[in-house]
CSV table of C-alpha atoms and ligand atoms in Angstrom, one decimal:
chain,number,residue,atom,x,y,z
A,1034,MET,CA,122.5,41.4,102.5
A,1035,ALA,CA,123.8,38.3,100.8
A,1036,ASN,CA,122.6,35.3,102.8
A,1037,THR,CA,124.5,32.1,102.2
A,1038,GLU,CA,121.2,30.2,102.5
A,1039,SER,CA,119.2,32.5,100.1
A,1040,SER,CA,116.0,30.5,100.5
A,1041,ILE,CA,115.7,31.7,104.1
A,1042,ASN,CA,113.5,34.7,104.4
A,1043,PRO,CA,114.9,36.5,107.4
A,1044,PHE,CA,111.6,38.1,108.4
A,1045,GLU,CA,110.0,34.6,108.5
A,1046,THR,CA,112.8,33.6,110.9
A,1047,ALA,CA,112.3,36.6,113.0
A,1048,LYS,CA,108.5,35.9,113.3
A,1049,GLN,CA,109.2,32.2,114.2
A,1050,GLN,CA,111.5,33.4,117.0
A,1051,ILE,CA,108.7,35.5,118.3
A,1052,ASP,CA,106.3,32.6,118.3
A,1053,ILE,CA,108.8,30.4,120.1
A,1054,VAL,CA,109.2,32.9,122.9
A,1055,ALA,CA,105.5,33.8,123.0
A,1056,ASP,CA,104.7,30.1,123.5
A,1057,LEU,CA,107.3,29.8,126.2
A,1058,ILE,CA,106.2,32.8,128.2
A,1059,GLY,CA,102.5,32.7,127.4
A,1060,ILE,CA,101.9,35.9,125.3
A,1061,ASN,CA,98.3,36.3,124.2
A,1062,ASP,CA,97.3,36.2,120.5
A,1063,GLY,CA,96.7,40.0,120.2
A,1064,THR,CA,100.0,41.0,121.7
A,1065,ARG,CA,101.7,38.3,119.6
A,1066,GLU,CA,100.2,39.9,116.4
A,1067,VAL,CA,101.5,43.3,117.5
A,1068,LEU,CA,105.0,41.8,118.0
A,1069,LYS,CA,104.9,40.2,114.6
A,1070,HIS,CA,104.1,43.4,112.7
A,1071,PRO,CA,106.5,46.4,112.1
A,1072,LYS,CA,104.8,49.5,113.4
A,1073,ARG,CA,105.8,51.7,110.4
A,1074,GLU,CA,107.4,51.1,107.1
A,1075,LEU,CA,108.4,53.7,104.5
A,1076,THR,CA,109.6,52.8,101.0
A,1077,VAL,CA,111.0,55.6,98.9
A,1078,ASN,CA,112.0,55.6,95.2
A,1079,PHE,CA,114.2,58.6,94.5
A,1080,PRO,CA,116.4,59.9,91.7
A,1081,VAL,CA,120.1,60.6,92.0
A,1082,ARG,CA,122.2,62.4,89.5
A,1083,MET,CA,125.2,60.2,88.6
A,1084,ASP,CA,128.6,61.5,87.7
A,1085,ASP,CA,128.0,61.0,84.0
A,1086,GLY,CA,125.0,63.3,84.1
A,1087,SER,CA,122.4,60.6,83.9
A,1088,TYR,CA,119.6,60.0,86.5
A,1089,ARG,CA,119.1,56.7,88.3
A,1090,VAL,CA,116.2,55.9,90.5
A,1091,PHE,CA,117.1,54.1,93.8
A,1092,THR,CA,114.8,52.3,96.2
A,1093,GLY,CA,115.2,52.7,100.0
A,1094,HIS,CA,113.4,51.5,103.0
A,1095,ARG,CA,113.1,52.6,106.6
A,1096,VAL,CA,111.3,50.3,109.0
A,1097,GLN,CA,110.4,51.2,112.6
A,1098,TYR,CA,109.6,47.9,114.2
A,1099,ASN,CA,108.4,48.8,117.6
A,1100,MET,CA,108.7,52.0,119.7
A,1101,ALA,CA,106.9,50.9,122.8
A,1102,ARG,CA,110.1,51.4,124.9
A,1103,GLY,CA,111.3,54.6,123.2
A,1104,PRO,CA,112.5,56.1,120.0
A,1105,CYS,CA,113.7,53.7,117.4
A,1106,LYS,CA,117.3,52.9,116.8
A,1107,GLY,CA,119.0,51.0,114.0
A,1108,GLY,CA,121.5,51.2,111.2
A,1109,ILE,CA,121.2,52.0,107.5
A,1110,ARG,CA,122.8,49.6,105.0
A,1111,TYR,CA,123.7,50.1,101.4
A,1112,HIS,CA,123.8,46.8,99.5
A,1113,PRO,CA,122.5,45.4,96.2
A,1114,GLN,CA,120.6,42.6,98.1
A,1115,VAL,CA,118.7,44.9,100.5
A,1116,SER,CA,115.0,43.8,100.6
A,1117,LEU,CA,112.0,45.0,102.7
A,1118,ASP,CA,111.8,41.7,104.5
A,1119,GLU,CA,115.5,41.8,105.4
A,1120,VAL,CA,115.1,45.3,106.7
A,1121,ARG,CA,112.0,44.2,108.7
A,1122,ALA,CA,113.9,41.4,110.3
A,1123,LEU,CA,116.9,43.5,111.1
A,1124,ALA,CA,114.5,46.1,112.7
A,1125,ALA,CA,112.9,43.4,114.8
A,1126,TRP,CA,116.3,42.2,116.0
A,1127,MET,CA,117.3,45.8,116.9
A,1128,THR,CA,114.1,46.0,119.0
A,1129,TRP,CA,115.2,42.9,121.0
A,1130,LYS,CA,118.8,44.0,121.2
A,1131,CYS,CA,118.0,47.4,122.7
A,1132,ALA,CA,115.6,45.6,125.1
A,1133,VAL,CA,118.2,43.1,126.2
A,1134,VAL,CA,120.6,45.8,127.3
A,1135,ASN,CA,117.7,47.8,128.7
A,1136,ILE,CA,118.3,51.0,126.8
A,1137,PRO,CA,115.2,53.1,126.3
A,1138,TYR,CA,114.9,52.5,122.6
A,1139,GLY,CA,112.7,50.6,120.1
A,1140,GLY,CA,114.2,49.1,117.0
A,1141,ALA,CA,114.5,50.2,113.4
A,1142,LYS,CA,116.5,49.6,110.3
A,1143,GLY,CA,117.0,51.2,106.9
A,1144,GLY,CA,118.5,50.1,103.6
A,1145,VAL,CA,119.1,51.4,100.1
A,1146,ILE,CA,119.4,49.0,97.2
A,1147,CYS,CA,122.6,50.1,95.6
A,1148,ASP,CA,126.1,48.9,94.9
A,1149,PRO,CA,128.3,51.3,96.8
A,1150,LYS,CA,131.5,49.5,95.6
A,1151,HIS,CA,130.7,50.9,92.1
A,1152,MET,CA,129.7,54.4,93.1
A,1153,SER,CA,131.8,57.5,93.5
A,1154,LYS,CA,131.9,59.4,96.7
A,1155,GLY,CA,129.9,62.2,95.1
A,1156,GLU,CA,127.2,59.7,94.0
A,1157,LEU,CA,127.1,58.2,97.5
A,1158,GLU,CA,126.8,61.7,99.0
A,1159,ARG,CA,123.9,62.6,96.7
A,1160,LEU,CA,122.2,59.3,97.3
A,1161,THR,CA,122.6,59.7,101.1
A,1162,ARG,CA,121.3,63.3,101.1
A,1163,ARG,CA,118.3,62.5,99.0
A,1164,TYR,CA,117.4,59.3,100.9
A,1165,THR,CA,117.7,61.3,104.2
A,1166,SER,CA,115.4,63.9,102.7
A,1167,GLU,CA,112.9,61.3,101.7
A,1168,ILE,CA,112.8,59.7,105.1
A,1169,SER,CA,113.2,62.9,107.1
A,1170,SER,CA,109.6,63.0,108.1
A,1171,ILE,CA,110.0,59.9,110.2
A,1172,ILE,CA,113.5,60.3,111.6
A,1173,GLY,CA,114.7,62.6,114.4
A,1174,PRO,CA,116.3,62.5,117.9
A,1175,GLU,CA,112.9,61.8,119.5
A,1176,MET,CA,111.6,59.4,116.9
A,1177,ASP,CA,114.2,57.3,115.1
A,1178,ILE,CA,117.9,57.6,115.2
A,1179,PRO,CA,119.9,55.9,112.4
A,1180,ALA,CA,123.4,54.6,112.6
A,1181,PRO,CA,126.0,53.0,110.3
A,1182,ASP,CA,125.6,49.4,109.1
A,1183,VAL,CA,127.0,47.5,106.1
A,1184,TYR,CA,128.8,49.9,103.7
A,1185,THR,CA,127.8,53.1,105.6
A,1186,ASP,CA,130.2,54.9,107.9
A,1187,SER,CA,130.9,58.1,109.9
A,1188,GLN,CA,131.0,60.0,106.7
A,1189,THR,CA,127.5,58.8,105.7
A,1190,MET,CA,126.2,59.8,109.1
A,1191,SER,CA,127.8,63.2,108.8
A,1192,TRP,CA,125.9,63.7,105.5
A,1193,ILE,CA,122.6,62.6,107.1
A,1194,MET,CA,123.2,64.9,110.1
A,1195,ASP,CA,123.9,67.8,107.8
A,1196,THR,CA,121.0,67.2,105.5
A,1197,TYR,CA,118.5,66.8,108.4
A,1198,SER,CA,120.0,69.9,110.0
A,1199,MET,CA,119.7,72.0,106.9
A,1200,GLN,CA,116.0,71.1,106.7
A,1201,LYS,CA,115.5,72.1,110.3
A,1202,GLY,CA,117.5,75.3,110.1
A,1203,TYR,CA,119.8,74.4,113.0
A,1204,SER,CA,122.2,71.6,113.9
A,1205,VAL,CA,120.7,68.4,115.1
A,1206,PRO,CA,123.6,66.1,116.1
A,1207,GLY,CA,121.2,63.7,117.9
A,1208,VAL,CA,119.5,62.6,114.7
A,1209,VAL,CA,122.2,59.9,114.0
A,1210,THR,CA,124.9,58.2,115.9
A,1211,GLY,CA,128.3,56.9,114.7
A,1212,LYS,CA,129.3,60.4,113.9
A,1213,PRO,CA,132.9,61.6,114.0
A,1214,LEU,CA,134.0,63.3,117.3
A,1215,SER,CA,134.0,66.7,115.6
A,1216,LEU,CA,130.3,66.4,115.0
A,1217,GLY,CA,129.1,65.1,118.3
A,1218,GLY,CA,130.3,61.5,118.1
A,1219,SER,CA,131.2,59.7,121.3
A,1220,GLU,CA,134.5,58.7,122.7
A,1221,GLY,CA,134.8,54.9,122.7
A,1222,ARG,CA,132.2,54.2,120.0
A,1223,GLY,CA,134.7,52.7,117.6
A,1224,GLU,CA,135.8,50.1,120.2
A,1225,ALA,CA,132.4,49.6,121.8
A,1226,THR,CA,131.3,46.4,120.1
A,1227,GLY,CA,134.5,44.5,120.7
A,1228,ARG,CA,134.9,45.9,124.2
A,1229,GLY,CA,131.3,45.0,125.2
A,1230,CYS,CA,131.9,41.5,123.8
A,1231,ALA,CA,135.1,41.1,125.9
A,1232,TYR,CA,133.1,42.1,129.1
A,1233,VAL,CA,130.4,39.5,128.6
A,1234,ILE,CA,133.0,36.9,127.9
A,1235,ARG,CA,134.7,37.8,131.2
A,1236,GLU,CA,131.4,37.5,133.1
A,1237,SER,CA,130.5,34.2,131.5
A,1238,ALA,CA,133.9,32.7,132.1
A,1239,LYS,CA,133.5,33.6,135.8
A,1240,ASP,CA,130.3,31.7,135.9
A,1241,LEU,CA,131.8,28.7,134.2
A,1242,GLY,CA,134.9,28.7,136.4
A,1243,LEU,CA,137.0,29.3,133.4
A,1244,ARG,CA,140.1,31.4,133.6
A,1245,VAL,CA,140.4,34.0,130.8
A,1246,LYS,CA,144.0,34.8,131.9
A,1247,ASN,CA,146.1,32.5,129.8
A,1248,GLY,CA,143.0,31.0,128.2
A,1249,THR,CA,143.0,30.6,124.5
A,1250,VAL,CA,140.8,32.5,122.0
A,1251,ALA,CA,140.1,32.0,118.3
A,1252,ILE,CA,138.5,34.8,116.2
A,1253,GLN,CA,136.8,34.5,112.8
A,1254,GLY,CA,136.9,38.0,111.2
A,1255,PHE,CA,139.6,40.4,112.3
A,1256,GLY,CA,137.8,43.6,111.5
A,1257,ASN,CA,136.5,46.2,113.8
A,1258,ALA,CA,134.6,44.0,116.3
A,1259,GLY,CA,137.0,41.0,116.1
A,1260,SER,CA,140.3,43.0,116.4
A,1261,VAL,CA,139.1,45.1,119.3
A,1262,ALA,CA,137.8,42.1,121.2
A,1263,ALA,CA,141.2,40.5,120.6
A,1264,ASN,CA,143.1,43.5,122.0
A,1265,ILE,CA,141.0,43.8,125.1
A,1266,LEU,CA,141.0,40.1,125.9
A,1267,ALA,CA,144.8,40.0,125.5
A,1268,GLU,CA,145.7,43.3,127.1
A,1269,GLU,CA,143.1,43.7,129.9
A,1270,GLN,CA,142.3,40.1,130.6
A,1271,GLY,CA,145.5,38.2,129.8
A,1272,ALA,CA,144.1,35.9,127.2
A,1273,LYS,CA,146.1,34.2,124.4
A,1274,ILE,CA,144.8,34.9,120.9
A,1275,VAL,CA,145.8,31.7,119.1
A,1276,ALA,CA,143.9,31.9,115.8
A,1277,VAL,CA,142.4,34.7,113.7
A,1278,SER,CA,141.1,35.0,110.2
A,1279,ASP,CA,139.8,37.4,107.6
A,1280,SER,CA,138.2,37.0,104.2
A,1281,LYS,CA,141.6,35.9,102.8
A,1282,GLY,CA,142.3,33.1,105.3
A,1283,GLY,CA,143.4,32.3,108.8
A,1284,ILE,CA,146.6,32.1,111.0
A,1285,TYR,CA,147.4,30.0,114.1
A,1286,LYS,CA,150.1,30.3,116.8
A,1287,ALA,CA,149.9,28.0,119.8
A,1288,ASP,CA,151.5,30.4,122.2
A,1289,GLY,CA,149.4,33.4,121.1
A,1290,PHE,CA,149.7,36.5,118.9
A,1291,ASN,CA,150.2,40.1,119.9
A,1292,PRO,CA,146.9,41.3,118.3
A,1293,ARG,CA,148.3,44.8,117.8
A,1294,ALA,CA,151.1,43.4,115.7
A,1295,VAL,CA,148.6,41.3,113.6
A,1296,GLU,CA,146.5,44.5,113.2
A,1297,GLU,CA,149.5,46.4,111.9
A,1298,HIS,CA,150.3,43.5,109.5
A,1299,LYS,CA,146.8,43.6,108.2
A,1300,ARG,CA,146.9,47.4,107.8
A,1301,LYS,CA,150.1,47.1,105.8
A,1302,THR,CA,149.3,44.0,103.7
A,1303,GLY,CA,145.5,44.0,103.6
A,1304,SER,CA,145.2,40.7,105.4
A,1305,VAL,CA,146.2,38.7,108.6
A,1306,VAL,CA,147.5,36.0,106.2
A,1307,GLY,CA,151.3,35.8,106.1
A,1308,PHE,CA,151.9,37.1,109.6
A,1309,PRO,CA,155.5,36.2,110.5
A,1310,GLY,CA,155.8,33.1,112.7
A,1311,ALA,CA,152.2,32.0,112.2
A,1312,LYS,CA,150.9,28.8,110.6
A,1313,ALA,CA,148.4,29.3,107.8
A,1314,ILE,CA,145.0,27.7,108.4
A,1315,SER,CA,141.7,27.9,106.6
A,1316,ASN,CA,138.7,29.8,107.8
A,1317,GLU,CA,136.9,26.5,108.7
A,1318,GLU,CA,139.9,25.5,110.9
A,1319,VAL,CA,139.7,28.8,112.8
A,1320,LEU,CA,136.1,27.9,113.8
A,1321,GLU,CA,137.2,24.4,114.8
A,1322,THR,CA,140.4,25.5,116.6
A,1323,GLN,CA,141.0,24.0,120.1
A,1324,ALA,CA,140.5,27.2,122.0
A,1325,ASP,CA,138.6,28.0,125.2
A,1326,ILE,CA,136.7,30.9,123.5
A,1327,LEU,CA,135.5,31.3,119.9
A,1328,ILE,CA,134.4,34.6,118.6
A,1329,PRO,CA,132.7,34.6,115.3
A,1330,ALA,CA,133.1,38.2,114.2
A,1331,ALA,CA,132.6,38.1,110.4
A,1332,LEU,CA,129.4,37.0,108.7
A,1333,GLU,CA,126.1,35.4,109.4
A,1334,ASN,CA,125.4,31.6,109.0
A,1335,GLN,CA,129.0,30.4,109.8
A,1336,ILE,CA,128.2,27.8,112.4
A,1337,THR,CA,125.9,25.3,110.8
A,1338,LYS,CA,124.6,21.7,111.2
A,1339,LYS,CA,127.7,20.6,109.3
A,1340,ASN,CA,130.4,22.1,111.5
A,1341,ALA,CA,128.6,22.6,114.9
A,1342,ASP,CA,129.8,19.2,116.1
A,1343,LYS,CA,133.4,20.2,115.4
A,1344,ILE,CA,133.4,23.3,117.5
A,1345,ARG,CA,135.7,22.7,120.5
A,1346,ALA,CA,135.4,26.0,122.3
A,1347,LYS,CA,133.8,26.3,125.8
A,1348,ILE,CA,132.3,29.7,125.0
A,1349,VAL,CA,131.1,31.0,121.7
A,1350,ALA,CA,130.7,34.7,121.8
A,1351,GLU,CA,128.8,36.1,118.8
A,1352,ALA,CA,130.4,39.4,117.9
A,1353,ALA,CA,128.8,39.0,114.5
A,1354,ASN,CA,125.1,39.2,113.9
A,1355,GLY,CA,123.5,35.8,113.2
A,1356,PRO,CA,126.7,33.6,112.9
A,1357,THR,CA,124.9,30.5,114.2
A,1358,LEU,CA,122.0,28.8,112.5
A,1359,PRO,CA,119.2,27.5,114.7
A,1360,GLU,CA,119.9,23.8,114.1
A,1361,ALA,CA,123.6,24.4,115.1
A,1362,ASP,CA,122.4,26.1,118.3
A,1363,THR,CA,120.8,22.8,119.4
A,1364,VAL,CA,124.1,20.9,118.8
A,1365,LEU,CA,126.1,23.5,120.7
A,1366,PHE,CA,123.6,23.3,123.6
A,1367,GLN,CA,123.9,19.5,123.7
A,1368,LYS,CA,127.6,19.8,123.7
A,1369,LYS,CA,127.3,22.1,126.7
A,1370,ILE,CA,129.0,24.9,124.9
A,1371,THR,CA,128.0,28.3,126.3
A,1372,VAL,CA,126.8,30.6,123.5
A,1373,LEU,CA,126.7,34.3,124.2
A,1374,PRO,CA,124.1,35.3,121.6
A,1375,ASP,CA,124.6,38.2,119.2
A,1376,ILE,CA,121.8,40.4,120.7
A,1377,LEU,CA,123.8,40.4,124.0
A,1378,ALA,CA,127.4,39.8,122.9
A,1379,ASN,CA,127.6,42.6,120.3
A,1380,ALA,CA,125.2,45.1,122.0
A,1381,GLY,CA,128.1,47.2,123.2
A,1382,GLY,CA,127.9,49.1,119.9
A,1383,VAL,CA,124.3,50.1,120.2
A,1384,THR,CA,124.9,50.9,123.9
A,1385,VAL,CA,127.6,53.4,123.2
A,1386,SER,CA,125.4,54.8,120.3
A,1387,TYR,CA,122.8,55.4,123.0
A,1388,PHE,CA,125.5,57.2,125.0
A,1389,GLU,CA,126.3,59.3,121.9
A,1390,TRP,CA,122.7,60.3,121.6
A,1391,ALA,CA,122.4,61.1,125.3
A,1392,GLN,CA,125.5,63.3,125.1
A,1393,ASP,CA,124.2,65.0,121.9
A,1394,ILE,CA,120.8,65.9,123.3
A,1395,GLN,CA,122.4,67.3,126.5
A,1396,GLY,CA,125.2,69.0,124.7
A,1397,PHE,CA,127.5,67.6,127.3
A,1398,PHE,CA,130.3,65.2,126.5
A,1399,TRP,CA,131.9,62.5,128.6
A,1400,PRO,CA,135.5,61.4,128.8
A,1401,LEU,CA,136.5,57.9,127.5
A,1402,ALA,CA,136.8,56.4,130.9
A,1403,GLU,CA,133.2,57.4,131.8
A,1404,VAL,CA,131.9,55.9,128.5
A,1405,ASN,CA,133.8,52.7,129.2
A,1406,ASN,CA,132.7,52.5,132.8
A,1407,ARG,CA,129.1,53.0,131.8
A,1408,LEU,CA,129.4,50.4,129.0
A,1409,GLU,CA,130.9,47.9,131.4
A,1410,ARG,CA,128.0,48.4,133.8
A,1411,VAL,CA,125.4,47.9,131.1
A,1412,MET,CA,127.1,44.8,129.7
A,1413,VAL,CA,127.6,43.1,133.1
A,1414,GLN,CA,124.0,43.8,134.2
A,1415,SER,CA,122.7,42.5,130.8
A,1416,TYR,CA,124.8,39.4,131.0
A,1417,ASN,CA,123.5,38.8,134.6
A,1418,ASP,CA,119.9,39.4,133.5
A,1419,VAL,CA,120.2,36.9,130.6
A,1420,HIS,CA,122.1,34.3,132.7
A,1421,LYS,CA,119.4,34.5,135.4
A,1422,VAL,CA,116.6,33.8,132.9
A,1423,ALA,CA,118.6,30.9,131.4
A,1424,THR,CA,119.2,29.4,134.8
A,1425,GLU,CA,115.6,29.8,136.0
A,1426,ARG,CA,114.0,28.6,132.8
A,1427,LYS,CA,116.7,26.0,132.0
A,1428,VAL,CA,117.0,27.3,128.5
A,1429,HIS,CA,120.1,28.3,126.5
A,1430,ASN,CA,121.3,31.9,126.5
A,1431,ARG,CA,119.8,32.8,123.1
A,1432,THR,CA,116.3,31.8,124.2
A,1433,ALA,CA,116.9,33.5,127.5
A,1434,ALA,CA,118.0,36.7,125.8
A,1435,TYR,CA,114.9,36.7,123.6
A,1436,VAL,CA,112.6,35.9,126.5
A,1437,LEU,CA,114.1,38.8,128.5
A,1438,ALA,CA,113.9,41.2,125.5
A,1439,ILE,CA,110.4,40.3,124.3
A,1440,GLN,CA,109.1,40.3,127.9
A,1441,ARG,CA,110.4,43.9,128.3
A,1442,VAL,CA,108.8,45.0,125.1
A,1443,VAL,CA,105.5,43.2,126.1
A,1444,ASP,CA,105.5,44.9,129.5
A,1445,ALA,CA,105.9,48.3,127.8
A,1446,ILE,CA,103.0,47.5,125.3
A,1447,ARG,CA,100.8,46.3,128.1
A,1448,ILE,CA,101.3,49.2,130.5
A,1449,ARG,CA,100.9,51.8,127.8
A,1450,GLY,CA,97.7,50.1,126.5
A,1451,ILE,CA,96.3,50.4,123.0
A,1452,TYR,CA,95.5,53.9,121.8
A,1453,PRO,CA,92.8,55.2,121.6
B,2381,LIG,P1,134.4,44.7,109.5
B,2381,LIG,O1,134.2,44.9,108.1
B,2381,LIG,O2,135.3,45.7,110.2
B,2381,LIG,O3,135.1,43.3,109.7
B,2381,LIG,C1,134.7,42.1,109.2
B,2381,LIG,C2,135.9,41.2,109.1
B,2381,LIG,O4,135.4,39.9,108.7
B,2381,LIG,C3,136.9,41.6,108.1
B,2381,LIG,O5,138.2,41.4,108.6
B,2381,LIG,C4,136.7,40.6,106.9
B,2381,LIG,O6,137.9,40.4,106.2
B,2381,LIG,C5,136.3,39.4,107.7
B,2381,LIG,N1,135.6,38.4,106.8
B,2381,LIG,C6,134.8,38.6,105.8
B,2381,LIG,N2,134.4,37.4,105.3
B,2381,LIG,C7,135.0,36.5,106.0
B,2381,LIG,C8,135.1,35.1,106.0
B,2381,LIG,N3,134.4,34.4,105.1
B,2381,LIG,N4,135.8,34.4,106.9
B,2381,LIG,C9,136.5,35.1,107.8
B,2381,LIG,N5,136.5,36.4,107.9
B,2381,LIG,C10,135.8,37.1,107.0
B,2381,LIG,O7,133.0,44.5,110.2
B,2381,LIG,P2,132.7,44.7,111.8
B,2381,LIG,O8,132.1,46.0,112.0
B,2381,LIG,O9,133.8,44.2,112.6
B,2381,LIG,O10,131.4,43.7,111.8
B,2381,LIG,C11,131.6,42.3,111.9
B,2381,LIG,C12,130.4,41.6,112.4
B,2381,LIG,O11,130.0,42.2,113.6
B,2381,LIG,C13,129.1,41.8,111.5
B,2381,LIG,O12,128.3,40.7,111.6
B,2381,LIG,C14,128.4,43.0,112.1
B,2381,LIG,O13,127.1,43.0,111.8
B,2381,LIG,C15,128.7,42.7,113.6
B,2381,LIG,N6,128.5,43.9,114.4
B,2381,LIG,C16,129.4,44.9,114.3
B,2381,LIG,C17,129.1,46.0,115.1
B,2381,LIG,C18,130.1,47.2,115.1
B,2381,LIG,O14,129.9,48.1,115.9
B,2381,LIG,N7,131.2,47.2,114.3
B,2381,LIG,C19,128.0,46.1,116.0
B,2381,LIG,C20,127.2,45.0,116.1
B,2381,LIG,C21,127.4,43.9,115.2
């Protein structure tokens, strides 16, 4: 995926993070090596018949990073800049994310190098079905369960489910998550990331003695994760959403927006920009807004050495993956800003994916209230677990989340032992 700092190899970053934690908690060299290698990688080159009758060969990857704690879980992305190292890094991060929220999964990720914006629905369907077929020997409800990621959605998951099921000869809904309800999707999955983020914000605010009710919130990226977090913070916790943005720009209103009305405006016009009664602001200004809570919910690498000093929020809750660069982390920590790191703050999505899989393999489906109650329990527990490590070790929450996650994976590796 496009990285604004293209010189950064994400897998090198992922390995450095492992070393930092390994030093901190004293992981031996052998285990460290295990943690720094993906368990299994499959690269496939496969032809797809295009609409004009020609054939094109596409390259896809599926990386299963670590399955010590259970079957692997992770999305599939379609993007021209997919690379094996990016997929490896994302698979490692999925491993830690699943471990932070203590769901019984390892981590995986997949990607196909393609430009979905310039492909027809038919071409995407044929690409998806052939890629599924190529990786079908290593996916499955007991082995590796894909999900949507950048430029893949519930339709893509339906094609994967159908292709895998056709090969088996019976329906296997548990092979992927993020499916529509009609195919064994879960209630609440669409809202899960934003909802989970709102729960950890609430818990963190309690610890900090900060009132979310009438507190102010700024959100960069008013898409799925950002808009749902806005709705829940406003409607269930009484917060004032004072600034939001999307790729076209930002808007500000000191006494707060009705986020549902902003959503409606965006649905009608394609952007939050131009919302009646709002002041237009830039995307940078959204990040630097005077607000109690800042939610980066758009892209990676948004809070950098350059702007970290200008962040004025008390809590930064990372709904997006990787919005804060490491050098900015240090600045935020020094400014005593509480960062709720991505592997905790946006883990509501994978948690409800886990619920979807659990429902599929039982063939027994839960009502929305049950999904949300269970999600709340997982997020509150995970927040408390991270906070405890941060307090005990006097480290910031990101390090604490990695310590917690990597320790859980190491415990599983150790107790299982090395085969044979
Ligand atoms: P989305 O496509 O629904 O929304 C992204 C939003 O960001 C859009 O409104 C877009 O206009 C906006 N945006 C793009 N570039 C921007 C820019 N330069 N400045 C401001 N806004 C910009 O995507 P999403 O599913 O909400 O995902 C957002 C982030 O959350 C991503 O980092 C994603 O990896 C992460 N995430 C999402 C989920 C999920 O379940 N949806 C789960 C975990 C993590």
